[in-house]
GROMACS .gro file of C-alpha atoms in nm:
model
  373
    1MET     CA    1  16.654   2.638   7.801
    2ASP     CA    2  16.639   2.417   8.086
    3PHE     CA    3  16.450   2.580   8.337
    4CYS     CA    4  16.113   2.533   8.143
    5ARG     CA    5  16.221   2.165   8.049
    6LYS     CA    6  15.957   2.032   8.325
    7GLN     CA    7  15.651   2.303   8.195
    8VAL     CA    8  15.710   2.134   7.848
    9LYS     CA    9  15.711   1.807   7.969
   10SER     CA   10  15.364   1.860   8.146
   11ASP     CA   11  15.190   2.035   7.877
   12CYS     CA   12  15.321   1.739   7.632
   13GLU     CA   13  15.215   1.501   7.875
   14GLN     CA   14  14.867   1.660   7.928
   15LEU     CA   15  14.759   1.654   7.551
   16LEU     CA   16  14.822   1.274   7.548
   17ARG     CA   17  14.679   1.199   7.841
   18ARG     CA   18  14.376   1.383   7.721
   19PHE     CA   19  14.479   1.189   7.356
   20GLN     CA   20  14.462   0.893   7.569
   21THR     CA   21  14.125   0.885   7.649
   22THR     CA   22  13.984   0.889   7.366
   23GLU     CA   23  14.116   0.563   7.254
   24SER     CA   24  14.188   0.655   6.936
   25VAL     CA   25  14.457   0.674   6.673
   26ARG     CA   26  14.298   0.886   6.398
   27PHE     CA   27  14.491   1.186   6.341
   28GLU     CA   28  14.156   1.407   6.355
   29VAL     CA   29  14.061   1.320   6.693
   30PHE     CA   30  14.430   1.448   6.731
   31SER     CA   31  14.367   1.762   6.559
   32GLN     CA   32  14.036   1.858   6.791
   33ILE     CA   33  14.225   1.847   7.084
   34TRP     CA   34  14.493   2.010   6.945
   35ARG     CA   35  14.299   2.303   6.872
   36GLU     CA   36  14.076   2.295   7.185
   37MET     CA   37  14.395   2.338   7.399
   38LYS     CA   38  14.532   2.630   7.181
   39PHE     CA   39  14.873   2.419   7.147
   40GLU     CA   40  15.010   2.610   6.893
   41GLN     CA   41  15.060   2.945   7.126
   42ILE     CA   42  15.331   2.738   7.273
   43PHE     CA   43  15.593   2.892   7.046
   44TYR     CA   44  15.455   3.216   7.145
   45GLY     CA   45  15.680   3.499   7.366
   46THR     CA   46  16.000   3.354   7.245
   47LEU     CA   47  16.230   3.636   7.192
   48LYS     CA   48  16.459   3.578   6.878
   49ARG     CA   49  16.726   3.412   7.013
   50GLU     CA   50  16.547   3.194   7.195
   51LYS     CA   51  16.303   3.067   6.906
   52ARG     CA   52  16.566   2.783   6.797
   53PRO     CA   53  16.677   2.626   7.122
   54PHE     CA   54  16.400   2.634   7.217
   55SER     CA   55  16.217   2.454   6.887
   56ARG     CA   56  16.542   2.191   6.986
   57LEU     CA   57  16.403   2.168   7.320
   58ILE     CA   58  16.021   2.110   7.283
   59LEU     CA   59  16.089   1.844   6.956
   60ASP     CA   60  16.352   1.639   7.154
   61THR     CA   61  16.086   1.619   7.443
   62ALA     CA   62  15.815   1.534   7.198
   63CYS     CA   63  16.011   1.285   7.013
   64CYS     CA   64  16.052   1.067   7.384
   65TYR     CA   65  15.696   0.970   7.355
   66PHE     CA   66  15.744   0.852   7.001
   67LEU     CA   67  15.972   0.565   7.098
   68PRO     CA   68  15.963   0.275   7.355
   69PRO     CA   69  15.861   0.194   7.572
   70PHE     CA   70  15.563   0.296   7.547
   71SER     CA   71  15.236   0.161   7.427
   72PHE     CA   72  15.072   0.211   7.043
   73GLN     CA   73  14.846   0.473   7.117
   74ILE     CA   74  15.120   0.692   7.270
   75ARG     CA   75  15.380   0.638   7.007
   76VAL     CA   76  15.136   0.730   6.750
   77GLY     CA   77  14.996   1.086   6.936
   78GLY     CA   78  15.405   1.141   6.956
   79LEU     CA   79  15.416   1.105   6.602
   80TYR     CA   80  15.104   1.361   6.568
   81LEU     CA   81  15.256   1.620   6.846
   82LEU     CA   82  15.586   1.635   6.630
   83TYR     CA   83  15.435   1.677   6.288
   84SER     CA   84  15.215   1.973   6.454
   85LEU     CA   85  15.535   2.096   6.644
   86PHE     CA   86  15.783   2.112   6.322
   87HIS     CA   87  15.479   2.292   6.100
   88CYS     CA   88  15.435   2.507   6.383
   89GLN     CA   89  15.779   2.635   6.485
   90THR     CA   90  15.898   2.985   6.470
   91ALA     CA   91  16.218   2.909   6.366
   92LEU     CA   92  16.322   2.975   6.031
   93PRO     CA   93  16.509   2.780   5.867
   94PRO     CA   94  16.272   2.510   6.074
   95GLU     CA   95  16.404   2.263   6.322
   96GLN     CA   96  16.478   1.924   6.221
   97ILE     CA   97  16.381   1.620   6.468
   98ARG     CA   98  16.678   1.449   6.604
   99LEU     CA   99  16.686   1.094   6.627
  100ALA     CA  100  16.946   0.855   6.698
  101LEU     CA  101  17.055   0.567   6.429
  102LYS     CA  102  16.962   0.289   6.733
  103ASP     CA  103  16.601   0.445   6.746
  104TRP     CA  104  16.573   0.344   6.345
  105GLU     CA  105  16.463   0.037   6.360
  106ASP     CA  106  16.201   0.081   6.588
  107VAL     CA  107  16.064   0.338   6.406
  108LYS     CA  108  16.079   0.098   6.114
  109LYS     CA  109  15.913  -0.162   6.340
  110PHE     CA  110  15.638   0.057   6.417
  111GLU     CA  111  15.520   0.161   6.065
  112LYS     CA  112  15.503  -0.225   5.972
  113ASP     CA  113  15.228  -0.281   6.265
  114ALA     CA  114  15.079   0.020   6.145
  115VAL     CA  115  15.070  -0.148   5.785
  116ASP     CA  116  14.918  -0.423   5.940
  117ALA     CA  117  14.696  -0.252   6.121
  118GLN     CA  118  14.542  -0.043   5.801
  119HIS     CA  119  14.614   0.286   6.030
  120LEU     CA  120  14.668   0.476   5.691
  121ASP     CA  121  14.679   0.836   5.884
  122VAL     CA  122  14.937   0.738   6.106
  123ILE     CA  123  15.112   0.530   5.754
  124PHE     CA  124  15.104   0.898   5.585
  125ILE     CA  125  15.217   1.135   5.832
  126LEU     CA  126  15.508   0.925   5.885
  127ARG     CA  127  15.614   0.871   5.591
  128LYS     CA  128  15.539   1.283   5.452
  129LEU     CA  129  15.777   1.351   5.733
  130MET     CA  130  16.048   1.151   5.591
  131LEU     CA  131  16.009   1.320   5.241
  132CYS     CA  132  15.999   1.655   5.428
  133LYS     CA  133  16.342   1.508   5.546
  134THR     CA  134  16.259   1.648   5.925
  135PHE     CA  135  16.483   1.362   6.068
  136HIS     CA  136  16.833   1.456   6.148
  137PHE     CA  137  16.993   1.113   6.190
  138THR     CA  138  17.278   1.129   6.472
  139ALA     CA  139  17.516   0.953   6.684
  140MET     CA  140  17.366   0.973   6.971
  141PRO     CA  141  16.997   1.079   7.110
  142ALA     CA  142  17.123   1.356   7.283
  143LEU     CA  143  17.399   1.637   7.165
  144LEU     CA  144  17.715   1.607   7.343
  145ALA     CA  145  17.947   1.907   7.400
  146PHE     CA  146  18.293   1.936   7.591
  147GLU     CA  147  18.307   1.931   7.951
  148LYS     CA  148  17.948   1.873   8.013
  149LYS     CA  149  17.839   1.635   8.237
  150LYS     CA  150  17.828   1.259   8.138
  151LYS     CA  151  17.492   1.185   8.340
  152CYS     CA  152  17.201   1.404   8.310
  153GLU     CA  153  16.876   1.426   8.531
  154ARG     CA  154  16.700   1.228   8.371
  155SER     CA  155  16.247   1.271   8.532
  156PRO     CA  156  16.088   0.979   8.567
  157LEU     CA  157  15.836   0.836   8.280
  158CYS     CA  158  15.469   0.862   8.334
  159GLU     CA  159  15.364   0.510   8.425
  160GLN     CA  160  14.999   0.582   8.244
  161PHE     CA  161  15.209   0.578   7.874
  162MET     CA  162  15.374   0.269   7.985
  163GLU     CA  163  15.282  -0.112   7.765
  164ARG     CA  164  15.184  -0.360   7.955
  165ALA     CA  165  15.393  -0.665   7.998
  166SER     CA  166  15.276  -0.920   7.709
  167ARG     CA  167  15.578  -1.081   7.630
  168PRO     CA  168  15.429  -1.427   7.700
  169GLN     CA  169  15.094  -1.332   7.488
  170GLU     CA  170  15.341  -1.233   7.215
  171LEU     CA  171  15.565  -1.530   7.209
  172ILE     CA  172  15.268  -1.823   7.265
  173ASN     CA  173  15.057  -1.730   6.988
  174ILE     CA  174  14.845  -1.942   6.811
  175GLY     CA  175  15.085  -2.015   6.558
  176LEU     CA  176  15.330  -2.127   6.747
  177LEU     CA  177  15.101  -2.369   6.983
  178GLU     CA  178  15.003  -2.555   6.605
  179GLU     CA  179  15.342  -2.582   6.556
  180LEU     CA  180  15.460  -2.756   6.857
  181SER     CA  181  15.144  -2.946   6.830
  182ASN     CA  182  15.237  -3.118   6.533
  183ILE     CA  183  15.615  -3.168   6.591
  184HIS     CA  184  15.494  -3.343   6.941
  185ASP     CA  185  15.285  -3.545   6.724
  186LEU     CA  186  15.582  -3.657   6.488
  187TYR     CA  187  15.782  -3.727   6.768
  188GLU     CA  188  15.559  -3.942   6.965
  189LYS     CA  189  15.490  -4.143   6.614
  190MET     CA  190  15.884  -4.140   6.574
  191LYS     CA  191  15.919  -4.269   6.880
  192THR     CA  192  15.643  -4.549   6.886
  193SER     CA  193  15.802  -4.694   6.492
  194VAL     CA  194  16.134  -4.762   6.696
  195SER     CA  195  16.000  -4.942   7.002
  196GLU     CA  196  15.700  -5.107   6.964
  197GLN     CA  197  15.686  -5.203   7.329
  198ALA     CA  198  15.617  -4.856   7.536
  199ASN     CA  199  15.927  -4.789   7.750
  200LEU     CA  200  15.922  -4.564   8.039
  201SER     CA  201  16.260  -4.461   8.006
  202THR     CA  202  16.170  -4.281   7.653
  203ASN     CA  203  15.847  -4.103   7.831
  204LEU     CA  204  16.035  -3.788   7.806
  205THR     CA  205  15.782  -3.526   7.731
  206ARG     CA  206  15.450  -3.455   7.843
  207LYS     CA  207  15.173  -3.585   7.660
  208ASP     CA  208  14.971  -3.270   7.763
  209LEU     CA  209  15.235  -2.977   7.691
  210VAL     CA  210  15.014  -2.744   7.422
  211PRO     CA  211  14.707  -2.715   7.609
  212GLU     CA  212  14.925  -2.704   7.967
  213LEU     CA  213  15.099  -2.420   7.790
  214ARG     CA  214  14.821  -2.261   7.585
  215SER     CA  215  14.579  -2.294   7.962
  216THR     CA  216  14.912  -2.110   8.155
  217VAL     CA  217  14.916  -1.830   7.930
  218MET     CA  218  14.569  -1.800   7.961
  219ASP     CA  219  14.567  -1.758   8.344
  220PHE     CA  220  14.854  -1.550   8.286
  221TYR     CA  221  14.643  -1.300   8.104
  222LYS     CA  222  14.306  -1.342   8.377
  223TRP     CA  223  14.570  -1.265   8.652
  224GLN     CA  224  14.700  -0.906   8.481
  225GLN     CA  225  14.372  -0.828   8.399
  226ARG     CA  226  14.255  -0.867   8.755
  227LYS     CA  227  14.511  -0.695   8.901
  228ASP     CA  228  14.483  -0.418   8.729
  229THR     CA  229  14.113  -0.345   8.834
  230ASN     CA  230  14.186  -0.470   9.208
  231GLU     CA  231  14.445  -0.118   9.121
  232ASP     CA  232  14.168   0.048   8.993
  233GLU     CA  233  13.954   0.003   9.316
  234ASP     CA  234  14.217   0.048   9.562
  235SER     CA  235  14.218   0.371   9.436
  236GLU     CA  236  13.928   0.448   9.437
  237GLU     CA  237  13.881   0.339   9.813
  238THR     CA  238  14.164   0.544   9.912
  239SER     CA  239  14.086   0.830   9.746
  240SER     CA  240  13.724   0.811   9.898
  241GLN     CA  241  13.906   0.707  10.218
  242GLN     CA  242  14.114   1.033  10.197
  243GLU     CA  243  13.844   1.243  10.105
  244CYS     CA  244  13.641   1.127  10.444
  245SER     CA  245  13.985   1.198  10.692
  246ARG     CA  246  14.003   1.556  10.542
  247ARG     CA  247  13.622   1.647  10.593
  248ALA     CA  248  13.666   1.462  10.983
  249GLU     CA  249  13.973   1.645  10.998
  250LEU     CA  250  13.780   1.996  10.872
  251VAL     CA  251  13.499   1.928  11.129
  252ALA     CA  252  13.700   1.885  11.416
  253SER     CA  253  13.924   2.151  11.352
  254ILE     CA  254  13.587   2.377  11.305
  255LYS     CA  255  13.434   2.218  11.638
  256SER     CA  256  13.802   2.315  11.856
  257LYS     CA  257  13.828   2.648  11.705
  258ALA     CA  258  13.443   2.710  11.816
  259TYR     CA  259  13.460   2.568  12.163
  260GLY     CA  260  13.822   2.587  12.218
  261VAL     CA  261  13.834   2.981  12.248
  262ALA     CA  262  13.636   3.233  12.385
  263ALA     CA  263  13.534   3.501  12.199
  264GLU     CA  264  13.692   3.809  12.279
  265ALA     CA  265  13.478   4.113  12.379
  266SER     CA  266  13.466   4.447  12.312
  267LYS     CA  267  13.649   4.741  12.503
  268SER     CA  268  13.319   4.840  12.587
  269ARG     CA  269  13.193   4.513  12.739
  270ARG     CA  270  13.526   4.367  12.851
  271HIS     CA  271  13.364   4.367  13.194
  272ARG     CA  272  13.105   4.089  13.122
  273GLN     CA  273  13.381   3.898  12.979
  274LEU     CA  274  13.266   3.535  13.034
  275GLU     CA  275  13.568   3.265  13.112
  276VAL     CA  276  13.573   2.918  13.005
  277ASP     CA  277  13.578   2.625  13.231
  278PHE     CA  278  13.653   2.305  13.080
  279THR     CA  279  13.765   2.127  13.402
  280SER     CA  280  13.431   2.094  13.507
  281SER     CA  281  13.252   1.836  13.340
  282GLU     CA  282  12.923   1.987  13.436
  283ALA     CA  283  12.894   2.308  13.412
  284GLY     CA  284  12.564   2.456  13.587
  285PRO     CA  285  12.389   2.789  13.529
  286ALA     CA  286  12.582   2.969  13.826
  287HIS     CA  287  12.927   2.863  13.674
  288ALA     CA  288  12.785   3.038  13.316
  289SER     CA  289  12.660   3.320  13.482
  290GLY     CA  290  13.000   3.494  13.515
  291HIS     CA  291  12.991   3.813  13.791
  292SER     CA  292  12.735   3.896  13.971
  293LYS     CA  293  12.629   4.220  14.095
  294SER     CA  294  12.718   4.238  14.482
  295SER     CA  295  12.421   4.498  14.629
  296LYS     CA  296  12.576   4.722  14.923
  297PRO     CA  297  12.317   4.789  15.200
  298SER     CA  298  12.075   5.076  15.292
  299LEU     CA  299  12.199   5.382  15.456
  300LYS     CA  300  12.004   5.293  15.769
  301ALA     CA  301  12.079   4.971  15.797
  302ARG     CA  302  12.458   5.062  15.820
  303THR     CA  303  12.324   5.324  16.044
  304ASN     CA  304  12.176   5.017  16.267
  305GLU     CA  305  12.433   4.851  16.258
  306THR     CA  306  12.680   5.115  16.436
  307VAL     CA  307  12.494   5.298  16.599
  308HIS     CA  308  12.371   5.150  16.939
  309ILE     CA  309  12.161   5.352  17.282
  310ALA     CA  310  12.068   5.235  17.580
  311GLY     CA  311  11.813   5.315  17.774
  312ASP     CA  312  11.553   5.574  17.791
  313LEU     CA  313  11.760   5.770  17.506
  314TRP     CA  314  11.630   5.481  17.244
  315LYS     CA  315  11.311   5.575  17.315
  316GLU     CA  316  11.362   5.965  17.270
  317ALA     CA  317  11.567   5.931  16.998
  318THR     CA  318  11.319   5.673  16.791
  319THR     CA  319  11.024   5.934  16.903
  320SER     CA  320  10.951   6.239  16.704
  321THR     CA  321  11.054   6.536  16.816
  322HIS     CA  322  10.877   6.869  16.697
  323ILE     CA  323  10.989   7.195  16.653
  324ASN     CA  324  10.744   7.333  16.903
  325CYS     CA  325  10.850   7.102  17.182
  326LEU     CA  326  11.179   7.240  17.205
  327THR     CA  327  10.977   7.598  17.347
  328THR     CA  328  10.851   7.460  17.635
  329LEU     CA  329  10.848   7.560  17.959
  330ASP     CA  330  10.937   7.248  18.140
  331SER     CA  331  11.284   7.277  18.209
  332ALA     CA  332  11.321   6.912  18.334
  333ALA     CA  333  11.149   6.818  17.962
  334GLY     CA  334  11.339   7.095  17.827
  335THR     CA  335  11.686   6.934  17.913
  336THR     CA  336  11.611   6.608  17.905
  337ARG     CA  337  11.587   6.695  17.504
  338HIS     CA  338  11.812   6.904  17.474
  339HIS     CA  339  12.057   6.635  17.595
  340THR     CA  340  11.894   6.400  17.381
  341PHE     CA  341  11.859   6.556  17.053
  342ILE     CA  342  12.229   6.673  17.066
  343ALA     CA  343  12.347   6.320  17.167
  344VAL     CA  344  12.173   6.161  16.845
  345ILE     CA  345  12.338   6.465  16.672
  346THR     CA  346  12.711   6.412  16.791
  347LEU     CA  347  12.686   6.016  16.747
  348MET     CA  348  12.534   6.042  16.421
  349SER     CA  349  12.805   6.273  16.343
  350SER     CA  350  13.093   6.068  16.470
  351GLN     CA  351  12.939   5.716  16.308
  352VAL     CA  352  12.871   5.842  15.937
  353ASN     CA  353  12.950   6.153  15.894
  354LEU     CA  354  12.649   6.265  15.811
  355ILE     CA  355  12.667   6.626  15.914
  356CYS     CA  356  12.934   6.819  15.883
  357PRO     CA  357  13.109   7.016  16.151
  358ALA     CA  358  12.950   7.338  16.067
  359GLN     CA  359  12.592   7.207  16.045
  360TYR     CA  360  12.657   7.091  16.369
  361HIS     CA  361  12.726   7.390  16.559
  362LYS     CA  362  12.430   7.580  16.412
  363LEU     CA  363  12.207   7.292  16.509
  364VAL     CA  364  12.340   7.292  16.884
  365GLN     CA  365  12.344   7.671  16.878
  366SER     CA  366  11.937   7.698  16.740
  367VAL     CA  367  11.853   7.464  17.050
  368GLN     CA  368  12.015   7.621  17.340
  369GLN     CA  369  11.825   7.961  17.153
  370HIS     CA  370  11.477   7.693  17.179
  371ASN     CA  371  11.606   7.620  17.554
  372ILE     CA  372  11.712   8.014  17.621
  373LEU     CA  373  11.331   8.088  17.528
   0.00000   0.00000   0.00000
C-alpha cells in the first residue's frame, strides 16, 4: 500500500491546512470541514483484502500530525483526525493506532497543556480514545520486519504546520525574572554587609541584569515577528513579479507568432502569396505589393518594331487599297500595286506569322487574276 502514501498524506495536509486557517481548536469547526470535504469516503473502493493494510497506512500517516514538532493547533487537528478515521474505517475488527512508548510523554504533556488552557473538547476526545483502547503501545514507531530497509525514505515535513522557535520566551518568563531579581537583590545586600567599603574586585555581577535580559528577549520576539511579515511581503512580491513576467512572455510569444511567420495561402491563391522581408528597416508600399502583372505590347507595336519598309513601298503600304483598284487598266499602276501588295503580305507572313501558307497562295492567285483582268 506504499504506492498511495503520498496521496493520503496530501489529503490529510489539505484538511489540516483548512483547519489551520480557521485559527480554532474546536471539534465543531473540524467536523464541519470534515463533512464539507466528505473525508469519510477515503475508505471507499478498497478491496476486502486491502481494508486492513489501508486502514493501518492512513492511521499511521495521521498519527504523525498528533506528535511534535508541529504546533498545538495542528496537533489538535491530528487528534481529531485520528478520532474520526478510527470510527470511519471499514476494517473489522477496527485497526488500532500505533503509538511508541517514547511518544507517550509528549501525549501526556499535550493533555496537560489542554487542561491548563481549558480546551474541554480536546480533553474529551483524547480520554475517549484512551477509554476505547484505541492506542496500541509498541517499542518502535514503525513496524519492523526481517530483511527490510533500515532507512526508510522520509517525506519532508510541512513548514506551515511547524511551531515557531519560542525557546527564549519559554525559558525567560515573568516568574523566572522575578525570582532572578530577588536573588540579585539578596546577593547585593549580603555583599554590602560583608564589606562596607565598595571594592571593584567584588563587583562580579551586573546591576541591570534583569532589565537587560528582559529587553533582549523582547527584541528577539519583535525581530521574529518582523521576519515573518517580511517573508510574507517577499512572497507576495515574488508572486506578482512572476505573474508579470508570465504575462510579458505570453505577449511576446503572441507577437512573434503574428509578425514572425507569414500566413500560408491556399492552393488556389498561392500565386498571390506575400514574402516577408525582415532585413529592410523601412518597408515601402512597393516591397509589400508582391509580384505585379507585366503587360505585353500589342500586335501593332510588335509589328512596327519588327517590320521596316523604306521608300515608296512604305507609302503604298500605309495607304488603303481598295479591291476595285486592283482591276485598273493602267499597267504601270497595276504592276506597282501588285508588287506592293505581295511584298506586304510576304513580310507580314514571314515576320509575324499572321497568314498561313494556304491563305497566302489564295491571296496571290486572286491578285494575279485581278491583274490579268
